[in-house]
PDB file of C-alpha atoms in Angstrom:
ATOM      1  CA  MET A1408     -16.045 114.957 175.023  1.00 69.00           C
ATOM      2  CA  LYS A1409     -14.348 111.711 174.064  1.00 88.00           C
ATOM      3  CA  MET A1410     -16.903 109.211 172.828  1.00 94.00           C
ATOM      4  CA  THR A1411     -16.735 105.731 174.353  1.00 98.00           C
ATOM      5  CA  LYS A1412     -16.609 102.448 172.462  1.00 97.00           C
ATOM      6  CA  ALA A1413     -20.043 101.562 173.855  1.00 97.00           C
ATOM      7  CA  VAL A1414     -21.627 104.680 172.400  1.00 98.00           C
ATOM      8  CA  LYS A1415     -19.796 104.320 169.083  1.00 98.00           C
ATOM      9  CA  ALA A1416     -21.138 100.757 168.831  1.00 98.00           C
ATOM     10  CA  ILE A1417     -24.714 101.932 169.441  1.00 98.00           C
ATOM     11  CA  LEU A1418     -24.449 104.748 166.912  1.00 98.00           C
ATOM     12  CA  SER A1419     -23.087 102.340 164.283  1.00 98.00           C
ATOM     13  CA  ASN A1420     -26.477 100.598 164.303  1.00 98.00           C
ATOM     14  CA  TYR A1421     -28.153 103.703 162.845  1.00 98.00           C
ATOM     15  CA  GLU A1422     -26.836 103.308 159.329  1.00 98.00           C
ATOM     16  CA  SER A1423     -29.016 105.817 157.448  1.00 97.00           C
ATOM     17  CA  ASP A1424     -28.739 108.772 159.789  1.00 98.00           C
ATOM     18  CA  ASN A1425     -26.908 112.006 159.119  1.00 98.00           C
ATOM     19  CA  PRO A1426     -24.160 113.409 161.393  1.00 98.00           C
ATOM     20  CA  GLY A1427     -26.585 115.829 163.033  1.00 98.00           C
ATOM     21  CA  THR A1428     -28.948 113.099 164.194  1.00 98.00           C
ATOM     22  CA  LYS A1429     -26.068 110.931 165.400  1.00 98.00           C
ATOM     23  CA  ALA A1430     -24.598 113.903 167.254  1.00 98.00           C
ATOM     24  CA  ASN A1431     -27.899 114.451 169.079  1.00 98.00           C
ATOM     25  CA  LEU A1432     -28.110 110.760 169.976  1.00 98.00           C
ATOM     26  CA  ALA A1433     -24.530 110.995 171.217  1.00 98.00           C
ATOM     27  CA  ARG A1434     -25.427 113.998 173.391  1.00 98.00           C
ATOM     28  CA  ILE A1435     -28.055 111.903 175.157  1.00 98.00           C
ATOM     29  CA  LEU A1436     -25.829 108.819 175.401  1.00 98.00           C
ATOM     30  CA  MET A1437     -22.828 110.788 176.705  1.00 98.00           C
ATOM     31  CA  GLN A1438     -24.760 112.946 179.197  1.00 98.00           C
ATOM     32  CA  GLY A1439     -24.730 112.697 182.969  1.00 98.00           C
ATOM     33  CA  GLN A1440     -23.808 109.981 185.405  1.00 98.00           C
ATOM     34  CA  LEU A1441     -24.396 107.190 182.883  1.00 98.00           C
ATOM     35  CA  GLY A1442     -22.702 109.022 180.026  1.00 98.00           C
ATOM     36  CA  GLY A1443     -20.723 106.662 177.828  1.00 98.00           C
ATOM     37  CA  THR A1444     -22.059 103.451 179.342  1.00 98.00           C
ATOM     38  CA  GLY A1445     -24.812 102.811 176.769  1.00 98.00           C
ATOM     39  CA  LYS A1446     -27.359 103.047 179.583  1.00 98.00           C
ATOM     40  CA  LEU A1447     -29.874 105.878 180.032  1.00 97.00           C
ATOM     41  CA  ILE A1448     -32.195 107.368 182.592  1.00 98.00           C
ATOM     42  CA  ILE A1449     -34.635 109.909 181.155  1.00 98.00           C
ATOM     43  CA  LEU A1450     -37.044 112.066 183.167  1.00 97.00           C
ATOM     44  CA  PRO A1451     -40.424 112.390 181.394  1.00 97.00           C
ATOM     45  CA  VAL A1452     -42.921 114.966 182.641  1.00 97.00           C
ATOM     46  CA  ASP A1453     -45.946 114.716 180.347  1.00 94.00           C
ATOM     47  CA  GLN A1454     -48.291 113.505 183.081  1.00 92.00           C
ATOM     48  CA  GLY A1455     -49.972 116.894 183.490  1.00 92.00           C
ATOM     49  CA  PHE A1456     -51.450 116.467 180.019  1.00 93.00           C
ATOM     50  CA  GLU A1457     -52.288 112.817 180.563  1.00 89.00           C
ATOM     51  CA  HIS A1458     -53.688 112.917 184.126  1.00 93.00           C
ATOM     52  CA  GLY A1459     -54.091 116.564 185.145  1.00 95.00           C
ATOM     53  CA  PRO A1460     -51.959 118.825 187.364  1.00 96.00           C
ATOM     54  CA  ALA A1461     -53.341 117.819 190.769  1.00 96.00           C
ATOM     55  CA  ARG A1462     -53.050 114.080 190.133  1.00 95.00           C
ATOM     56  CA  SER A1463     -49.540 114.627 188.890  1.00 95.00           C
ATOM     57  CA  PHE A1464     -48.066 117.252 191.215  1.00 96.00           C
ATOM     58  CA  ALA A1465     -50.223 117.862 194.333  1.00 97.00           C
ATOM     59  CA  VAL A1466     -48.434 115.127 196.255  1.00 96.00           C
ATOM     60  CA  ASN A1467     -45.192 117.110 195.856  1.00 97.00           C
ATOM     61  CA  GLU A1468     -46.168 120.731 195.281  1.00 97.00           C
ATOM     62  CA  PRO A1469     -42.749 122.044 194.112  1.00 97.00           C
ATOM     63  CA  ALA A1470     -43.304 119.842 191.033  1.00 97.00           C
ATOM     64  CA  TYR A1471     -45.913 122.277 189.708  1.00 97.00           C
ATOM     65  CA  ASP A1472     -42.917 124.395 188.618  1.00 98.00           C
ATOM     66  CA  PRO A1473     -41.283 123.306 185.326  1.00 97.00           C
ATOM     67  CA  HIS A1474     -37.906 124.536 186.613  1.00 98.00           C
ATOM     68  CA  TYR A1475     -38.112 121.915 189.374  1.00 98.00           C
ATOM     69  CA  HIS A1476     -38.013 119.106 186.809  1.00 98.00           C
ATOM     70  CA  TYR A1477     -35.184 120.573 184.795  1.00 98.00           C
ATOM     71  CA  GLN A1478     -33.168 120.990 187.994  1.00 98.00           C
ATOM     72  CA  ILE A1479     -33.878 117.450 189.234  1.00 98.00           C
ATOM     73  CA  ALA A1480     -32.744 115.997 185.906  1.00 98.00           C
ATOM     74  CA  ILE A1481     -29.560 118.095 185.963  1.00 98.00           C
ATOM     75  CA  ASP A1482     -28.714 117.553 189.634  1.00 98.00           C
ATOM     76  CA  ALA A1483     -29.302 113.799 189.350  1.00 98.00           C
ATOM     77  CA  GLY A1484     -27.046 113.603 186.297  1.00 98.00           C
ATOM     78  CA  LEU A1485     -29.733 112.130 184.051  1.00 98.00           C
ATOM     79  CA  SER A1486     -29.438 111.504 180.321  1.00 98.00           C
ATOM     80  CA  ALA A1487     -32.294 113.728 179.120  1.00 98.00           C
ATOM     81  CA  TYR A1488     -35.493 115.521 180.094  1.00 98.00           C
ATOM     82  CA  ALA A1489     -38.698 114.941 178.078  1.00 98.00           C
ATOM     83  CA  ALA A1490     -41.809 117.126 178.252  1.00 98.00           C
ATOM     84  CA  PRO A1491     -44.547 118.803 176.173  1.00 98.00           C
ATOM     85  CA  LEU A1492     -44.137 122.195 174.541  1.00 98.00           C
ATOM     86  CA  GLY A1493     -45.169 124.467 177.428  1.00 98.00           C
ATOM     87  CA  MET A1494     -42.995 122.676 179.994  1.00 97.00           C
ATOM     88  CA  ILE A1495     -39.921 122.871 177.755  1.00 98.00           C
ATOM     89  CA  GLU A1496     -40.601 126.513 176.871  1.00 98.00           C
ATOM     90  CA  ALA A1497     -40.908 127.457 180.564  1.00 98.00           C
ATOM     91  CA  GLY A1498     -37.261 126.594 181.252  1.00 98.00           C
ATOM     92  CA  ALA A1499     -35.620 126.565 177.829  1.00 98.00           C
ATOM     93  CA  ASP A1500     -33.560 129.710 178.378  1.00 98.00           C
ATOM     94  CA  THR A1501     -32.614 129.197 182.026  1.00 98.00           C
ATOM     95  CA  PHE A1502     -31.378 125.642 181.419  1.00 98.00           C
ATOM     96  CA  ALA A1503     -30.159 125.944 177.822  1.00 98.00           C
ATOM     97  CA  GLY A1504     -27.276 123.577 177.141  1.00 96.00           C
ATOM     98  CA  GLN A1505     -27.347 121.970 180.596  1.00 98.00           C
ATOM     99  CA  ILE A1506     -29.226 118.772 179.657  1.00 98.00           C
ATOM    100  CA  PRO A1507     -30.508 117.273 176.380  1.00 98.00           C
ATOM    101  CA  THR A1508     -34.251 117.765 175.969  1.00 98.00           C
ATOM    102  CA  ILE A1509     -36.890 115.743 174.144  1.00 98.00           C
ATOM    103  CA  LEU A1510     -39.970 117.623 172.968  1.00 98.00           C
ATOM    104  CA  LYS A1511     -43.078 115.453 173.364  1.00 98.00           C
ATOM    105  CA  VAL A1512     -44.992 116.455 170.232  1.00 98.00           C
ATOM    106  CA  ASN A1513     -48.313 114.685 170.860  1.00 98.00           C
ATOM    107  CA  SER A1514     -50.471 114.351 173.943  1.00 96.00           C
ATOM    108  CA  SER A1515     -53.812 113.055 175.235  1.00 94.00           C
ATOM    109  CA  ASN A1516     -55.917 113.697 178.311  1.00 92.00           C
ATOM    110  CA  SER A1517     -57.910 111.642 180.797  1.00 89.00           C
ATOM    111  CA  TRP A1518     -61.328 112.836 179.563  1.00 92.00           C
ATOM    112  CA  ALA A1519     -61.099 111.686 175.960  1.00 89.00           C
ATOM    113  CA  THR A1520     -63.114 108.670 174.877  1.00 89.00           C
ATOM    114  CA  SER A1521     -61.085 107.978 171.738  1.00 92.00           C
ATOM    115  CA  ILE A1522     -57.699 106.266 172.046  1.00 95.00           C
ATOM    116  CA  ASN A1523     -55.637 108.890 170.292  1.00 96.00           C
ATOM    117  CA  GLN A1524     -53.354 111.870 170.857  1.00 96.00           C
ATOM    118  CA  ALA A1525     -53.327 115.373 169.435  1.00 96.00           C
ATOM    119  CA  VAL A1526     -50.206 116.826 167.848  1.00 97.00           C
ATOM    120  CA  THR A1527     -49.186 119.579 170.303  1.00 97.00           C
ATOM    121  CA  GLY A1528     -45.681 120.465 169.125  1.00 98.00           C
ATOM    122  CA  THR A1529     -43.648 120.597 165.944  1.00 98.00           C
ATOM    123  CA  VAL A1530     -40.159 119.866 164.675  1.00 98.00           C
ATOM    124  CA  ASP A1531     -39.690 123.616 164.294  1.00 98.00           C
ATOM    125  CA  ASP A1532     -40.530 124.001 168.004  1.00 98.00           C
ATOM    126  CA  ALA A1533     -37.909 121.388 168.861  1.00 98.00           C
ATOM    127  CA  LEU A1534     -35.266 123.208 166.792  1.00 98.00           C
ATOM    128  CA  ARG A1535     -36.207 126.595 168.252  1.00 98.00           C
ATOM    129  CA  LEU A1536     -35.903 125.234 171.800  1.00 98.00           C
ATOM    130  CA  GLY A1537     -32.586 123.450 171.233  1.00 98.00           C
ATOM    131  CA  CYS A1538     -33.991 119.952 171.721  1.00 98.00           C
ATOM    132  CA  SER A1539     -32.060 116.827 170.810  1.00 98.00           C
ATOM    133  CA  ALA A1540     -35.114 114.784 169.844  1.00 98.00           C
ATOM    134  CA  ILE A1541     -38.858 114.679 169.397  1.00 98.00           C
ATOM    135  CA  GLY A1542     -41.051 112.201 171.282  1.00 98.00           C
ATOM    136  CA  PHE A1543     -44.299 110.724 169.994  1.00 98.00           C
ATOM    137  CA  THR A1544     -46.837 108.209 171.374  1.00 98.00           C
ATOM    138  CA  ILE A1545     -48.559 105.529 169.308  1.00 98.00           C
ATOM    139  CA  TYR A1546     -51.273 103.171 170.586  1.00 97.00           C
ATOM    140  CA  PRO A1547     -50.930  99.843 168.731  1.00 97.00           C
ATOM    141  CA  GLY A1548     -54.357  98.187 168.777  1.00 96.00           C
ATOM    142  CA  ALA A1549     -56.358 101.421 168.732  1.00 97.00           C
ATOM    143  CA  ASP A1550     -58.580 102.183 165.756  1.00 95.00           C
ATOM    144  CA  ASP A1551     -56.760 105.490 165.235  1.00 96.00           C
ATOM    145  CA  VAL A1552     -53.245 104.016 165.321  1.00 97.00           C
ATOM    146  CA  PHE A1553     -52.942 104.135 161.538  1.00 97.00           C
ATOM    147  CA  ASP A1554     -53.359 107.914 161.592  1.00 97.00           C
ATOM    148  CA  MET A1555     -50.794 108.125 164.380  1.00 98.00           C
ATOM    149  CA  MET A1556     -48.346 106.016 162.382  1.00 98.00           C
ATOM    150  CA  GLU A1557     -48.719 108.328 159.392  1.00 98.00           C
ATOM    151  CA  GLU A1558     -48.218 111.387 161.618  1.00 98.00           C
ATOM    152  CA  ILE A1559     -44.971 110.101 163.113  1.00 98.00           C
ATOM    153  CA  ARG A1560     -43.738 108.925 159.718  1.00 98.00           C
ATOM    154  CA  GLU A1561     -43.982 112.506 158.467  1.00 98.00           C
ATOM    155  CA  MET A1562     -42.672 114.130 161.646  1.00 98.00           C
ATOM    156  CA  SER A1563     -39.798 111.682 162.008  1.00 98.00           C
ATOM    157  CA  ALA A1564     -38.708 112.243 158.418  1.00 98.00           C
ATOM    158  CA  GLU A1565     -38.740 115.999 159.022  1.00 98.00           C
ATOM    159  CA  ALA A1566     -36.847 115.609 162.315  1.00 98.00           C
ATOM    160  CA  LYS A1567     -34.163 113.398 160.762  1.00 98.00           C
ATOM    161  CA  SER A1568     -33.741 115.836 157.862  1.00 98.00           C
ATOM    162  CA  VAL A1569     -32.702 118.567 160.317  1.00 98.00           C
ATOM    163  CA  GLY A1570     -30.606 116.337 162.580  1.00 98.00           C
ATOM    164  CA  LEU A1571     -33.037 115.520 165.390  1.00 98.00           C
ATOM    165  CA  ALA A1572     -33.581 112.051 166.832  1.00 98.00           C
ATOM    166  CA  THR A1573     -36.985 110.384 167.276  1.00 98.00           C
ATOM    167  CA  VAL A1574     -38.294 108.693 170.422  1.00 98.00           C
ATOM    168  CA  ILE A1575     -41.484 106.622 170.133  1.00 98.00           C
ATOM    169  CA  TRP A1576     -43.649 105.730 173.122  1.00 98.00           C
ATOM    170  CA  SER A1577     -45.378 102.511 171.967  1.00 98.00           C
ATOM    171  CA  TYR A1578     -48.271 101.694 174.312  1.00 97.00           C
ATOM    172  CA  PRO A1579     -50.699  98.954 173.190  1.00 97.00           C
ATOM    173  CA  ARG A1580     -54.356  99.563 173.997  1.00 96.00           C
ATOM    174  CA  GLY A1581     -57.768  99.481 172.372  1.00 95.00           C
ATOM    175  CA  GLY A1582     -59.193  97.270 169.665  1.00 94.00           C
ATOM    176  CA  LYS A1583     -59.399  93.607 170.640  1.00 92.00           C
ATOM    177  CA  LEU A1584     -56.780  93.875 173.417  1.00 96.00           C
ATOM    178  CA  SER A1585     -57.864  92.933 176.905  1.00 96.00           C
ATOM    179  CA  LYS A1586     -56.588  94.893 179.913  1.00 95.00           C
ATOM    180  CA  ASP A1587     -54.135  92.081 180.655  1.00 97.00           C
ATOM    181  CA  GLY A1588     -53.190  92.100 176.992  1.00 97.00           C
ATOM    182  CA  GLU A1589     -51.881  95.652 177.179  1.00 97.00           C
ATOM    183  CA  LEU A1590     -48.916  94.371 179.199  1.00 97.00           C
ATOM    184  CA  ALA A1591     -48.650  90.920 177.620  1.00 98.00           C
ATOM    185  CA  LEU A1592     -45.198  89.807 176.494  1.00 98.00           C
ATOM    186  CA  ASP A1593     -46.182  89.083 172.898  1.00 98.00           C
ATOM    187  CA  VAL A1594     -48.061  92.370 172.617  1.00 98.00           C
ATOM    188  CA  GLY A1595     -45.244  94.413 174.168  1.00 98.00           C
ATOM    189  CA  ALA A1596     -42.647  92.865 171.878  1.00 98.00           C
ATOM    190  CA  TYR A1597     -44.896  93.504 168.863  1.00 98.00           C
ATOM    191  CA  ALA A1598     -45.423  97.133 169.915  1.00 98.00           C
ATOM    192  CA  ALA A1599     -41.692  97.673 170.374  1.00 98.00           C
ATOM    193  CA  HIS A1600     -41.020  96.140 166.953  1.00 98.00           C
ATOM    194  CA  MET A1601     -43.600  98.476 165.380  1.00 98.00           C
ATOM    195  CA  ALA A1602     -41.741 101.462 166.818  1.00 98.00           C
ATOM    196  CA  ALA A1603     -38.488 100.155 165.351  1.00 98.00           C
ATOM    197  CA  LEU A1604     -40.181  99.672 161.975  1.00 98.00           C
ATOM    198  CA  LEU A1605     -41.462 103.256 162.126  1.00 98.00           C
ATOM    199  CA  GLY A1606     -37.877 104.503 162.369  1.00 98.00           C
ATOM    200  CA  ALA A1607     -37.532 105.262 166.080  1.00 98.00           C
ATOM    201  CA  HIS A1608     -34.030 105.823 167.401  1.00 98.00           C
ATOM    202  CA  ILE A1609     -35.167 105.296 170.988  1.00 98.00           C
ATOM    203  CA  ILE A1610     -38.132 103.042 171.813  1.00 98.00           C
ATOM    204  CA  LYS A1611     -40.108 103.433 175.022  1.00 98.00           C
ATOM    205  CA  VAL A1612     -42.340 100.563 176.167  1.00 98.00           C
ATOM    206  CA  LYS A1613     -43.776  99.182 179.384  1.00 97.00           C
ATOM    207  CA  LEU A1614     -42.321  96.230 181.253  1.00 97.00           C
ATOM    208  CA  PRO A1615     -44.186  93.100 180.084  1.00 97.00           C
ATOM    209  CA  THR A1616     -45.851  90.365 182.078  1.00 97.00           C
ATOM    210  CA  ALA A1617     -45.619  86.656 181.172  1.00 97.00           C
ATOM    211  CA  HIS A1618     -49.165  86.697 179.745  1.00 97.00           C
ATOM    212  CA  ILE A1619     -49.521  85.811 176.053  1.00 97.00           C
ATOM    213  CA  GLU A1620     -52.524  87.562 174.550  1.00 97.00           C
ATOM    214  CA  GLN A1621     -52.687  86.592 170.877  1.00 96.00           C
ATOM    215  CA  LYS A1622     -53.980  83.116 170.089  1.00 94.00           C
ATOM    216  CA  ASP A1623     -52.026  83.122 166.845  1.00 95.00           C
ATOM    217  CA  ALA A1624     -48.821  83.813 168.772  1.00 96.00           C
ATOM    218  CA  GLN A1625     -49.231  81.040 171.376  1.00 95.00           C
ATOM    219  CA  LYS A1626     -47.253  78.468 169.402  1.00 96.00           C
ATOM    220  CA  ALA A1627     -44.370  80.863 168.748  1.00 96.00           C
ATOM    221  CA  TYR A1628     -44.004  81.378 172.502  1.00 97.00           C
ATOM    222  CA  GLU A1629     -44.251  77.755 173.623  1.00 95.00           C
ATOM    223  CA  LYS A1630     -40.473  77.287 173.893  1.00 95.00           C
ATOM    224  CA  LEU A1631     -39.572  80.782 175.064  1.00 96.00           C
ATOM    225  CA  ASP A1632     -38.509  81.005 178.693  1.00 97.00           C
ATOM    226  CA  ALA A1633     -40.358  84.041 180.041  1.00 97.00           C
ATOM    227  CA  SER A1634     -40.184  83.032 183.690  1.00 97.00           C
ATOM    228  CA  THR A1635     -38.403  86.183 184.892  1.00 97.00           C
ATOM    229  CA  GLN A1636     -38.822  89.852 184.121  1.00 97.00           C
ATOM    230  CA  ALA A1637     -35.207  90.047 182.933  1.00 98.00           C
ATOM    231  CA  LYS A1638     -35.868  87.309 180.368  1.00 98.00           C
ATOM    232  CA  ARG A1639     -38.979  89.136 179.178  1.00 98.00           C
ATOM    233  CA  VAL A1640     -36.957  92.341 178.812  1.00 98.00           C
ATOM    234  CA  ALA A1641     -34.419  90.397 176.748  1.00 98.00           C
ATOM    235  CA  HIS A1642     -37.185  89.230 174.401  1.00 98.00           C
ATOM    236  CA  VAL A1643     -38.443  92.792 173.885  1.00 98.00           C
ATOM    237  CA  VAL A1644     -34.897  93.976 173.164  1.00 98.00           C
ATOM    238  CA  LYS A1645     -34.413  91.124 170.690  1.00 98.00           C
ATOM    239  CA  SER A1646     -37.635  92.182 168.967  1.00 98.00           C
ATOM    240  CA  CYS A1647     -36.072  95.599 168.285  1.00 98.00           C
ATOM    241  CA  PHE A1648     -33.844  94.449 165.432  1.00 98.00           C
ATOM    242  CA  ASN A1649     -31.914  92.016 167.657  1.00 98.00           C
ATOM    243  CA  GLY A1650     -30.798  94.827 169.949  1.00 98.00           C
ATOM    244  CA  ARG A1651     -29.869  97.300 167.206  1.00 98.00           C
ATOM    245  CA  ARG A1652     -32.199  99.925 168.627  1.00 98.00           C
ATOM    246  CA  ILE A1653     -32.125 101.702 171.994  1.00 98.00           C
ATOM    247  CA  VAL A1654     -34.950 100.409 174.221  1.00 98.00           C
ATOM    248  CA  VAL A1655     -35.970 102.031 177.501  1.00 98.00           C
ATOM    249  CA  PHE A1656     -38.764 100.959 179.820  1.00 98.00           C
ATOM    250  CA  SER A1657     -41.282 103.180 181.602  1.00 93.00           C
ATOM    251  CA  GLY A1658     -41.602 103.320 185.361  1.00 79.00           C
ATOM    252  CA  GLY A1659     -45.412 103.403 185.330  1.00 71.00           C
ATOM    253  CA  ALA A1660     -47.555 104.421 188.297  1.00 71.00           C
ATOM    254  CA  ALA A1661     -45.950 105.317 191.619  1.00 72.00           C
ATOM    255  CA  LYS A1662     -44.713 102.243 193.483  1.00 80.00           C
ATOM    256  CA  GLY A1663     -42.446 101.295 196.371  1.00 90.00           C
ATOM    257  CA  SER A1664     -38.734 101.984 196.018  1.00 93.00           C
ATOM    258  CA  ASP A1665     -37.781  98.305 196.197  1.00 94.00           C
ATOM    259  CA  ALA A1666     -39.979  97.576 193.159  1.00 94.00           C
ATOM    260  CA  VAL A1667     -38.406 100.474 191.236  1.00 95.00           C
ATOM    261  CA  TYR A1668     -34.919  99.151 191.967  1.00 96.00           C
ATOM    262  CA  GLN A1669     -35.812  95.584 191.026  1.00 96.00           C
ATOM    263  CA  ASP A1670     -37.279  96.800 187.738  1.00 96.00           C
ATOM    264  CA  ALA A1671     -33.971  98.536 186.968  1.00 97.00           C
ATOM    265  CA  ARG A1672     -31.960  95.410 187.763  1.00 97.00           C
ATOM    266  CA  ASP A1673     -34.204  93.372 185.479  1.00 97.00           C
ATOM    267  CA  ILE A1674     -33.893  95.930 182.677  1.00 98.00           C
ATOM    268  CA  ARG A1675     -30.110  95.911 183.075  1.00 98.00           C
ATOM    269  CA  ASP A1676     -29.853  92.128 183.244  1.00 98.00           C
ATOM    270  CA  GLY A1677     -32.154  91.737 180.232  1.00 98.00           C
ATOM    271  CA  GLY A1678     -30.013  94.005 178.095  1.00 98.00           C
ATOM    272  CA  GLY A1679     -32.349  96.994 178.070  1.00 98.00           C
ATOM    273  CA  ASN A1680     -30.810 100.443 177.745  1.00 98.00           C
ATOM    274  CA  GLY A1681     -32.445 101.946 180.794  1.00 98.00           C
ATOM    275  CA  SER A1682     -35.429 103.644 182.402  1.00 97.00           C
ATOM    276  CA  ILE A1683     -37.660 106.551 181.521  1.00 96.00           C
ATOM    277  CA  ILE A1684     -39.050 107.270 184.954  1.00 95.00           C
ATOM    278  CA  GLY A1685     -41.340 110.143 185.926  1.00 93.00           C
ATOM    279  CA  ARG A1686     -43.947 109.775 188.669  1.00 93.00           C
ATOM    280  CA  ASN A1687     -41.785 107.458 190.738  1.00 93.00           C
ATOM    281  CA  THR A1688     -39.297 110.293 191.129  1.00 94.00           C
ATOM    282  CA  PHE A1689     -41.022 113.685 190.891  1.00 96.00           C
ATOM    283  CA  GLN A1690     -43.909 112.599 193.131  1.00 95.00           C
ATOM    284  CA  ARG A1691     -41.380 112.032 195.925  1.00 96.00           C
ATOM    285  CA  PRO A1692     -39.740 114.851 197.919  1.00 97.00           C
ATOM    286  CA  ARG A1693     -36.652 116.192 196.153  1.00 97.00           C
ATOM    287  CA  ASP A1694     -34.099 114.580 198.493  1.00 97.00           C
ATOM    288  CA  GLU A1695     -35.811 111.208 198.193  1.00 97.00           C
ATOM    289  CA  ALA A1696     -36.008 111.515 194.417  1.00 97.00           C
ATOM    290  CA  LEU A1697     -32.320 112.352 194.120  1.00 98.00           C
ATOM    291  CA  ALA A1698     -31.400 109.435 196.383  1.00 97.00           C
ATOM    292  CA  MET A1699     -33.548 107.084 194.297  1.00 97.00           C
ATOM    293  CA  LEU A1700     -32.027 108.301 191.040  1.00 97.00           C
ATOM    294  CA  ALA A1701     -28.507 107.937 192.466  1.00 98.00           C
ATOM    295  CA  LYS A1702     -29.253 104.323 193.344  1.00 97.00           C
ATOM    296  CA  LEU A1703     -30.713 103.685 189.884  1.00 98.00           C
ATOM    297  CA  VAL A1704     -27.506 105.055 188.356  1.00 98.00           C
ATOM    298  CA  ALA A1705     -25.503 102.691 190.571  1.00 98.00           C
ATOM    299  CA  ILE A1706     -27.690  99.754 189.475  1.00 98.00           C
ATOM    300  CA  TYR A1707     -27.158 100.514 185.786  1.00 98.00           C
ATOM    301  CA  LYS A1708     -23.434 100.781 186.451  1.00 97.00           C
ATOM    302  CA  GLY A1709     -23.552  97.293 188.014  1.00 96.00           C
ATOM    303  CA  LYS A1710     -22.706  98.539 191.496  1.00 93.00           C
ATOM    304  CA  GLU A1711     -25.992  97.597 193.204  1.00 89.00           C
TER     305      GLU A1711
END
């Protein structure tokens, strides 16, 4: 595998990391149809924990099977597959070495009243299963976020010490944030920056709206042009050490295909590194999902 200049440039931004961690980042960046471009598409399947199996998979029953998701990610030529412990374990041997995996090491559920996640996997699990990275969610704004920050500080340090990368899902909610504030531009940029400060190699955030939530931030945003989604993406990327960290954006709830494609164009045009897209693919029939992913690849390659 000959590493491209684009990937070498990205890896050079991670100045403290050991060769093992950089090698695992390179495996993700060099994998699949977008390998070597600096762009990524990751398939995350943690929705069973978050929303329950029926809400996640009943619309496309083959998706109850963990092998289905591995195979979709491989056949579509994606960059990586991310899932909780049980999902990774259920296909770890069959699909070993065929696609980089990210072990999601904390999870929530739709019944909980606290805004928090339980630790459900370990760095040792990730090593045992041949994963390239661990994934962890924080909820900036929640009362329990300080505990979550301390948890990922410890787990990330352990992961880096054994050559694994760290992916942080940074989803603002709770505290004084309004519902609109969860997707506000200033809040999203702040949440992404927090993930960078916590040592994430790859940062996952939601696409922001033009809303500005924090009164204290209003003045700082007066001159910023946030009129298009691509410009808002560019601001989030700039907030991650001026683009020195990999930033991918979630697909969110199921939506029409045209909206999915436009999101990808805006991420591309704003300088984002790609999409981490779950329900908008695995809740569609396999052929439709593969066709959608092929078009997303073409968009990130600048061909659509």
